[in-house]
Coordinates of C-alpha atoms and ligand atoms in Angstrom, one line a residue:
X1 CA 39.9 86.6 -35.3
X2 CA 40.9 87.4 -31.8
X3 CA 44.6 87.5 -31.4
X4 CA 44.4 86.0 -27.9
X5 CA 43.2 82.8 -29.5
X6 CA 45.5 82.8 -32.6
X7 CA 47.8 79.9 -33.1
X8 CA 51.2 81.4 -33.7
X9 CA 52.6 83.7 -31.0
X10 CA 55.1 86.5 -31.8
X11 CA 58.5 85.9 -30.4
X12 CA 61.6 87.9 -29.7
X13 CA 64.1 85.6 -31.3
X14 CA 64.2 83.2 -34.2
X15 CA 65.8 79.8 -33.7
X16 CA 69.6 79.9 -33.6
X17 CA 70.0 77.7 -36.6
X18 CA 67.9 79.9 -38.8
X19 CA 70.1 82.0 -41.0
X20 CA 67.7 83.4 -43.5
X21 CA 66.1 86.8 -42.8
X22 CA 62.8 85.8 -44.5
X23 CA 62.4 82.8 -42.2
X24 CA 63.6 84.6 -39.1
X25 CA 60.9 87.3 -39.7
X26 CA 58.2 84.8 -40.5
X27 CA 59.0 82.7 -37.5
X28 CA 59.2 85.7 -35.1
X29 CA 55.9 87.1 -36.4
X30 CA 54.1 83.7 -36.0
X31 CA 53.6 83.0 -39.7
X32 CA 55.6 79.7 -40.0
X33 CA 57.1 77.1 -37.8
X34 CA 60.4 75.6 -38.7
X35 CA 60.1 71.8 -38.5
X36 CA 63.7 71.2 -39.7
X37 CA 66.1 72.6 -42.3
X38 CA 64.2 73.2 -45.5
X39 CA 60.8 72.3 -44.0
X40 CA 58.4 74.9 -42.7
X41 CA 54.8 74.6 -41.5
X42 CA 52.4 77.4 -42.3
X43 CA 50.6 78.6 -39.3
X44 CA 47.2 80.4 -39.7
X45 CA 48.7 83.8 -40.6
X46 CA 51.2 82.3 -43.1
X47 CA 48.6 80.0 -44.6
X48 CA 46.3 83.0 -45.1
X49 CA 49.1 84.7 -47.2
X50 CA 49.7 81.5 -49.2
X51 CA 46.0 81.1 -50.0
X52 CA 45.8 84.7 -51.2
X53 CA 48.8 84.3 -53.4
X54 CA 47.5 81.1 -54.8
X55 CA 44.1 82.5 -55.4
X56 CA 45.5 85.3 -57.5
X57 CA 47.6 82.8 -59.5
X58 CA 44.5 80.6 -59.9
X59 CA 42.4 83.4 -61.3
X60 CA 45.1 84.3 -63.8
X61 CA 45.6 80.7 -64.9
X62 CA 41.8 80.2 -65.3
X63 CA 41.7 83.4 -67.4
X64 CA 44.0 81.9 -70.0
X65 CA 42.1 78.6 -70.2
X66 CA 43.9 76.6 -67.5
X67 CA 42.0 73.7 -66.0
X68 CA 42.8 73.1 -62.4
X69 CA 43.3 69.6 -61.2
X70 CA 45.3 67.8 -58.5
X71 CA 47.8 65.1 -59.3
X72 CA 49.1 62.6 -56.8
X73 CA 52.5 63.5 -55.4
X74 CA 53.5 59.8 -55.5
X75 CA 55.5 59.1 -58.6
X76 CA 55.3 56.0 -60.7
X77 CA 58.8 54.9 -61.7
X78 CA 57.7 53.6 -65.0
X79 CA 56.8 57.0 -66.5
X80 CA 60.1 58.5 -65.4
X81 CA 62.1 55.6 -66.8
X82 CA 60.4 56.2 -70.2
X83 CA 61.6 59.9 -70.1
X84 CA 65.0 58.9 -68.8
X85 CA 64.6 61.0 -65.6
X86 CA 64.3 58.3 -62.9
X87 CA 68.0 58.1 -62.4
X88 CA 69.6 60.1 -59.6
X89 CA 72.3 61.1 -62.0
X90 CA 69.8 62.9 -64.2
X91 CA 67.6 64.3 -61.5
X92 CA 69.6 64.8 -58.4
X93 CA 66.9 66.1 -56.1
X94 CA 64.7 63.0 -55.9
X95 CA 63.3 61.8 -52.6
X96 CA 62.7 58.1 -53.2
X97 CA 61.4 55.3 -51.1
X98 CA 60.5 51.6 -51.3
X99 CA 57.0 50.2 -51.1
X100 CA 56.4 47.6 -48.4
X101 CA 54.9 45.4 -51.1
X102 CA 58.0 45.8 -53.2
X103 CA 58.9 48.4 -55.8
X104 CA 60.2 51.9 -55.9
X105 CA 58.4 55.2 -55.5
X106 CA 59.4 58.8 -55.9
X107 CA 58.0 62.0 -54.3
X108 CA 57.0 64.7 -56.8
X109 CA 59.7 67.1 -57.8
X110 CA 57.7 68.3 -60.9
X111 CA 54.9 66.6 -62.9
X112 CA 55.8 66.5 -66.7
X113 CA 55.9 62.7 -66.8
X114 CA 52.7 61.8 -64.9
X115 CA 50.6 64.5 -66.7
X116 CA 51.9 63.6 -70.1
X117 CA 51.2 60.0 -69.4
X118 CA 47.7 60.8 -68.1
X119 CA 46.8 62.9 -71.1
X120 CA 47.4 59.9 -73.5
X121 CA 44.0 58.9 -72.2
X122 CA 42.5 62.2 -73.1
X123 CA 44.2 63.3 -76.3
X124 CA 43.6 61.4 -79.5
X125 CA 42.6 63.8 -82.2
X126 CA 43.5 67.4 -83.2
X127 CA 40.1 68.3 -81.8
X128 CA 41.4 67.6 -78.3
X129 CA 44.0 70.3 -78.6
X130 CA 45.2 72.7 -77.5
X131 CA 44.6 72.0 -73.8
X132 CA 46.1 73.4 -70.6
X133 CA 46.2 71.7 -67.2
X134 CA 47.5 73.0 -63.9
X135 CA 47.6 72.3 -60.2
X136 CA 48.8 74.0 -57.1
X137 CA 50.6 71.5 -55.0
X138 CA 53.4 70.5 -52.6
X139 CA 56.7 69.5 -54.2
X140 CA 59.6 67.7 -52.7
X141 CA 63.2 68.2 -53.6
X142 CA 66.2 66.9 -51.8
X143 CA 68.1 70.2 -52.1
X144 CA 71.7 70.0 -51.0
X145 CA 71.6 73.5 -49.4
X146 CA 68.5 74.7 -47.7
X147 CA 69.8 77.9 -46.1
X148 CA 67.6 80.5 -47.7
X149 CA 64.5 79.9 -45.6
X150 CA 61.3 79.7 -47.7
X151 CA 63.3 80.6 -50.9
X152 CA 64.6 77.0 -51.1
X153 CA 62.7 74.4 -49.2
X154 CA 63.0 70.6 -49.4
X155 CA 59.2 70.7 -49.4
X156 CA 57.5 73.7 -51.0
X157 CA 54.4 74.8 -52.9
X158 CA 54.3 75.3 -56.6
X159 CA 51.7 76.1 -59.3
X160 CA 52.6 74.1 -62.3
X161 CA 50.8 74.4 -65.6
X162 CA 51.5 72.4 -68.7
X163 CA 50.4 73.3 -72.2
X164 CA 49.6 70.8 -74.9
X165 CA 49.5 72.2 -78.5
X166 CA 49.2 70.8 -82.0
X167 CA 52.0 72.9 -83.5
X168 CA 55.0 75.0 -82.6
X169 CA 53.0 78.0 -83.7
X170 CA 50.1 77.2 -81.5
X171 CA 52.5 76.7 -78.7
X172 CA 54.1 80.0 -79.2
X173 CA 50.8 81.8 -79.1
X174 CA 50.0 80.3 -75.7
X175 CA 53.5 80.9 -74.4
X176 CA 53.0 84.7 -75.1
X177 CA 49.7 84.6 -73.3
X178 CA 51.3 82.9 -70.3
X179 CA 53.9 85.6 -70.2
X180 CA 51.2 88.2 -69.9
X181 CA 49.3 86.1 -67.3
X182 CA 52.5 85.9 -65.2
X183 CA 53.0 89.6 -65.5
X184 CA 49.4 90.1 -64.2
X185 CA 50.1 87.8 -61.3
X186 CA 53.2 89.7 -60.1
X187 CA 51.5 93.0 -60.6
X188 CA 48.5 91.9 -58.5
X189 CA 50.8 90.5 -55.8
X190 CA 52.3 94.0 -55.5
X191 CA 55.8 93.0 -56.7
X192 CA 55.5 93.9 -60.4
X193 CA 58.0 96.7 -60.2
X194 CA 60.7 94.5 -58.9
X195 CA 60.0 91.4 -60.9
X196 CA 61.6 91.1 -64.4
X197 CA 61.0 88.9 -67.3
X198 CA 64.4 87.3 -67.6
X199 CA 66.0 85.5 -70.5
X200 CA 67.6 82.2 -69.3
X201 CA 68.9 79.0 -70.8
X202 CA 66.3 77.1 -72.7
X203 CA 67.3 73.5 -72.6
X204 CA 67.4 71.5 -75.8
X205 CA 64.1 72.7 -77.4
X206 CA 64.2 76.5 -77.3
X207 CA 67.0 79.0 -77.4
X208 CA 65.8 80.7 -74.2
X209 CA 63.4 79.9 -71.3
X210 CA 61.9 82.9 -69.5
X211 CA 62.3 83.3 -65.8
X212 CA 60.4 85.8 -63.6
X213 CA 63.1 87.1 -61.3
X214 CA 62.3 89.2 -58.2
X215 CA 65.0 91.5 -57.1
X216 CA 66.2 90.7 -53.5
X217 CA 69.6 90.6 -51.9
X218 CA 68.7 87.1 -50.6
X219 CA 68.3 85.8 -54.2
X220 CA 70.7 83.1 -55.4
X221 CA 70.7 84.3 -59.0
X222 CA 72.5 87.2 -60.6
X223 CA 70.6 89.0 -63.4
X224 CA 71.4 92.0 -65.6
X225 CA 68.5 94.4 -65.8
X226 CA 67.6 96.7 -68.7
X227 CA 65.3 99.1 -66.8
X228 CA 64.1 100.9 -69.9
X229 CA 63.0 97.7 -71.7
X230 CA 61.8 96.2 -68.4
X231 CA 63.6 92.9 -69.1
X232 CA 66.7 91.1 -67.7
X233 CA 69.2 88.5 -68.7
X234 CA 70.3 85.7 -66.4
X235 CA 74.1 85.5 -65.9
X236 CA 73.9 82.0 -67.3
X237 CA 73.2 83.4 -70.8
X238 CA 74.9 86.8 -70.3
X239 CA 77.2 86.9 -73.4
X240 CA 77.9 89.5 -76.0
X241 CA 76.2 87.3 -78.6
X242 CA 73.0 87.0 -76.6
X243 CA 72.8 90.7 -75.8
X244 CA 73.2 91.5 -79.4
X245 CA 70.4 89.1 -80.3
X246 CA 68.1 90.7 -77.8
X247 CA 69.0 94.2 -78.9
X248 CA 70.3 95.0 -75.4
X249 CA 73.3 97.4 -74.8
X250 CA 75.7 96.3 -72.1
X251 CA 76.1 99.9 -70.8
X252 CA 72.3 100.0 -70.0
X253 CA 72.4 97.0 -67.8
X254 CA 72.4 97.0 -64.0
X255 CA 73.5 93.9 -62.1
X256 CA 71.2 92.6 -59.3
X257 CA 70.6 89.7 -57.0
X258 CA 67.3 88.0 -57.6
X259 CA 65.2 85.0 -56.9
X260 CA 63.3 83.1 -59.5
X261 CA 59.6 83.3 -58.5
X262 CA 58.4 81.7 -61.8
X263 CA 59.5 80.4 -65.1
X264 CA 58.1 79.3 -68.4
X265 CA 59.6 76.7 -70.6
X266 CA 59.1 75.4 -74.1
X267 CA 59.5 71.6 -74.0
X268 CA 58.8 70.8 -77.6
X269 CA 58.4 67.0 -77.8
X270 CA 60.9 66.2 -75.1
X271 CA 58.2 64.4 -73.1
X272 CA 55.5 63.6 -75.7
X273 CA 58.0 61.6 -77.8
X274 CA 59.1 59.1 -75.1
X275 CA 55.7 58.9 -73.4
X276 CA 54.0 58.6 -76.8
X277 CA 51.6 61.5 -76.5
X278 CA 50.4 61.8 -80.0
X279 CA 47.3 63.1 -81.8
X280 CA 45.9 62.4 -85.2
X281 CA 46.0 65.5 -87.5
X282 CA 43.3 66.4 -90.0
X283 CA 44.7 63.9 -92.5
X284 CA 44.7 61.1 -89.9
X285 CA 48.5 61.2 -89.5
X286 CA 49.9 60.7 -85.9
X287 CA 51.8 63.8 -84.7
X288 CA 53.6 64.4 -81.4
X289 CA 52.1 67.0 -79.0
X290 CA 54.1 70.2 -78.5
X291 CA 54.4 71.0 -74.8
X292 CA 55.3 73.8 -72.4
X293 CA 55.7 74.0 -68.7
X294 CA 54.9 77.0 -66.5
X295 CA 55.9 77.2 -62.8
X296 CA 55.3 79.7 -60.0
X297 CA 56.8 79.1 -56.5
X298 CA 54.0 80.2 -54.2
X299 CA 55.8 79.4 -51.0
X300 CA 59.0 80.9 -52.3
X301 CA 56.9 84.1 -53.0
X302 CA 56.0 84.3 -49.3
X303 CA 59.7 84.2 -48.4
X304 CA 60.8 86.6 -51.2
X305 CA 58.1 89.2 -50.3
X306 CA 58.9 88.9 -46.6
X307 CA 62.6 89.3 -47.4
X308 CA 62.3 92.2 -49.8
X309 CA 59.4 94.3 -48.5
X310 CA 60.2 94.2 -44.8
X311 CA 61.9 97.0 -42.7
X312 CA 63.7 96.9 -39.4
X313 CA 60.4 96.7 -37.5
X314 CA 59.1 93.7 -39.4
X315 CA 57.0 92.5 -42.3
X316 CA 55.1 94.7 -44.7
X317 CA 52.4 92.9 -46.7
X318 CA 51.0 94.3 -49.9
X319 CA 47.3 94.9 -49.5
X320 CA 46.3 92.1 -51.8
X321 CA 48.0 89.4 -49.8
X322 CA 47.9 90.9 -46.3
X323 CA 46.8 88.0 -43.9
X324 CA 44.0 90.3 -42.7
X325 CA 42.7 93.6 -44.0
X326 CA 42.9 95.3 -40.7
X327 CA 44.8 94.9 -37.4
X328 CA 42.5 96.3 -34.8
X329 CA 44.4 97.2 -31.6
X330 CA 42.5 97.4 -28.3
X331 CA 44.8 99.7 -26.4
X332 CA 43.5 99.4 -22.8
X333 CA 41.1 97.2 -20.9
X334 CA 38.6 100.1 -20.6
X335 CA 38.0 100.3 -24.3
X336 CA 37.2 96.6 -24.7
X337 CA 33.5 97.2 -25.5
X338 CA 34.4 100.0 -28.0
X339 CA 36.9 97.7 -29.7
X340 CA 34.5 94.8 -29.9
X341 CA 31.9 97.1 -31.3
X342 CA 34.1 98.4 -34.0
X343 CA 35.3 94.9 -34.7
X344 CA 31.8 93.7 -35.4
X345 CA 31.0 96.7 -37.6
X346 CA 34.2 96.2 -39.7
X347 CA 33.5 92.4 -40.1
X348 CA 29.9 93.3 -41.0
X349 CA 31.3 95.5 -43.8
X350 CA 33.2 92.6 -45.2
X351 CA 36.7 93.3 -43.8
X352 CA 38.8 90.5 -42.4
X353 CA 40.1 91.8 -39.0
X354 CA 42.6 90.6 -36.5
X355 CA 41.6 92.0 -33.1
X356 CA 44.5 92.4 -30.6
X357 CA 42.5 91.8 -27.4
X358 CA 45.6 90.5 -25.5
X359 CA 46.5 91.8 -22.1
X360 CA 49.7 93.4 -23.1
X361 CA 51.2 96.9 -22.9
X362 CA 50.6 99.4 -25.7
X363 CA 54.3 99.2 -26.6
X364 CA 54.2 95.5 -27.0
X365 CA 51.0 95.6 -29.1
X366 CA 52.5 98.3 -31.5
X367 CA 55.7 96.4 -31.9
X368 CA 53.9 93.1 -32.6
X369 CA 51.6 94.9 -35.1
X370 CA 54.6 96.2 -37.0
X371 CA 56.3 92.8 -36.9
X372 CA 53.2 91.1 -38.3
X373 CA 52.8 93.7 -41.0
X374 CA 49.1 93.8 -41.7
X375 CA 48.6 96.5 -44.3
X376 CA 46.3 98.7 -42.1
X377 CA 46.3 99.3 -38.3
X378 CA 43.4 100.8 -36.4
X379 CA 43.9 101.7 -32.8
X380 CA 41.1 102.0 -30.3
X381 CA 42.3 104.0 -27.3
X382 CA 40.8 105.8 -24.4
X383 CA 41.4 109.3 -25.7
X384 CA 40.2 108.5 -29.2
X385 CA 37.0 106.9 -27.9
X386 CA 36.2 110.0 -25.9
X387 CA 36.5 112.1 -29.1
X388 CA 34.9 109.5 -31.3
X389 CA 38.1 108.9 -33.4
X390 CA 40.5 106.0 -34.2
X391 CA 44.1 106.2 -35.2
X392 CA 44.6 104.6 -38.6
X393 CA 48.1 103.7 -39.8
X394 CA 49.1 102.4 -43.2
X395 CA 51.9 99.9 -42.7
X396 CA 53.2 100.5 -46.3
X397 CA 53.4 104.3 -46.4
X398 CA 53.7 104.8 -42.6
X399 CA 51.0 107.5 -42.8
X400 CA 48.8 108.0 -39.7
X401 CA 45.5 109.8 -39.4
X402 CA 42.7 110.1 -36.9
X403 CA 39.4 109.0 -38.4
X404 CA 35.8 108.9 -37.5
X405 CA 34.0 105.6 -37.4
X406 CA 32.3 106.1 -40.8
X407 CA 35.7 106.8 -42.4
X408 CA 37.3 103.7 -40.8
X409 CA 34.6 101.6 -42.3
X410 CA 35.8 102.8 -45.8
X411 CA 39.5 102.3 -45.6
Ligands
ATP1 P1 65.7 77.2 -59.1 O1 66.4 77.7 -60.4 O2 65.5 78.3 -58.1 O3 66.4 76.1 -58.5 P2 64.0 75.6 -60.7 O4 64.5 76.2 -62.0 O5 64.5 74.3 -60.3 O6 64.3 76.7 -59.5 P3 61.4 74.9 -61.4 O7 61.6 73.4 -61.3 O8 61.1 75.5 -62.7 O9 62.5 75.7 -60.6 O10 60.2 75.2 -60.4 C1 59.2 76.3 -60.6 C2 59.3 77.3 -59.5 O11 59.3 76.7 -58.2 C3 60.6 78.1 -59.4 O12 60.5 79.2 -60.3 C4 60.6 78.6 -58.0 O13 59.9 79.7 -57.8 C5 60.0 77.4 -57.3 N1 61.0 76.5 -56.6 C6 61.9 75.7 -57.2 N2 62.6 75.1 -56.3 C7 62.2 75.5 -55.1 C8 62.6 75.2 -53.7 N3 63.5 74.3 -53.4 N4 61.9 75.9 -52.7 C9 61.0 76.8 -53.0 N5 60.6 77.1 -54.2 C10 61.2 76.5 -55.3
MG2 MG1 65.7 77.8 -62.5

């Protein structure tokens, strides 16, 4: 990709009404466009990061047997009335509208109801279970406050998986697998060290739910971290009784601000009962299906990573989700051919490369490259070309080295 053609220019200032650091940075670096409060458009650079995050999530969900599908975002009132969640008093973030032909419609906040309803067509016998369905989709929530940039959008992207099991035991076994799959996701994203399995309130069917909380000052949640055990407790369940139950000592805990990047939830028969999702067991008796739900906020992750991993110069993307592998900087006009040549070689080796071919000063190009935060930068300059070397800088460690072409092709 040539930067001169890229949709999404870098800019000096973020819009005045943008208060969140993550959105300010992402707007200035040309990753997102703010359409209005709580609604952001992903430009090519930002969309590339979203796709990489979601691909990692997809691979880990597939690995535990998840089947990817795509549900409609339009919500049928009937299913939600059966579960008792159509009312604005029960679910206060609904976006609802009326059909021209008459009748109400909701925009998806989450998908327990439609999927449970859908699976009554698929699940009849114990042989149909367990089963796991997931999607990666846009959700809509009429959030009262949308001041945290991508951390709390009115429209956002989420991976939601739902598990359907025969028994509580079978459910528990999958729940544990899902925990591990989530850990793999956050490790692969490069945020494993700052993301904690966190005990939170469980609703009516389980004592706890489990959140995956990523430490960042911009987070809306307060958690108490036991560094040694690698777990945390959300302040909503932070009591002496809970700590004792979890075998955690108060004096070992460290308070931190964090944002919930994922959560897993035991639902029991909360939805299968009202929506009549039952299976026949081996003796032919009807039994309710035991369910769980498992969310990851993929667009929140973009904001959380932008917020937490950046420095005063700009964004710093972990290698696995960097929008491009290499930011190739053509420093002067005179080295245009050398830069084009190296660009073609790197692309031929399988790297994705953003070539800064713009007519800008070296200072501007360096500043933009630090703002955009691609994990590796390779500079093609007059002096280097004469010596046959290129300056390679790692955005994460800040280390710089002059490398020969064959070494650049192996970074
Ligand atoms: P929170 O506690 O932050 O309000 P939640 O508990 O309502 O989130 P879920 O309904 O379980 O969240 O959604 C699953 C995931 O979707 C969350 O863990 C979070 O990462 C993400 N998410 C939830 N609400 C938003 C939002 N308004 N904007 C961006 N991401 C969100
Ligand atoms: Mg929550």
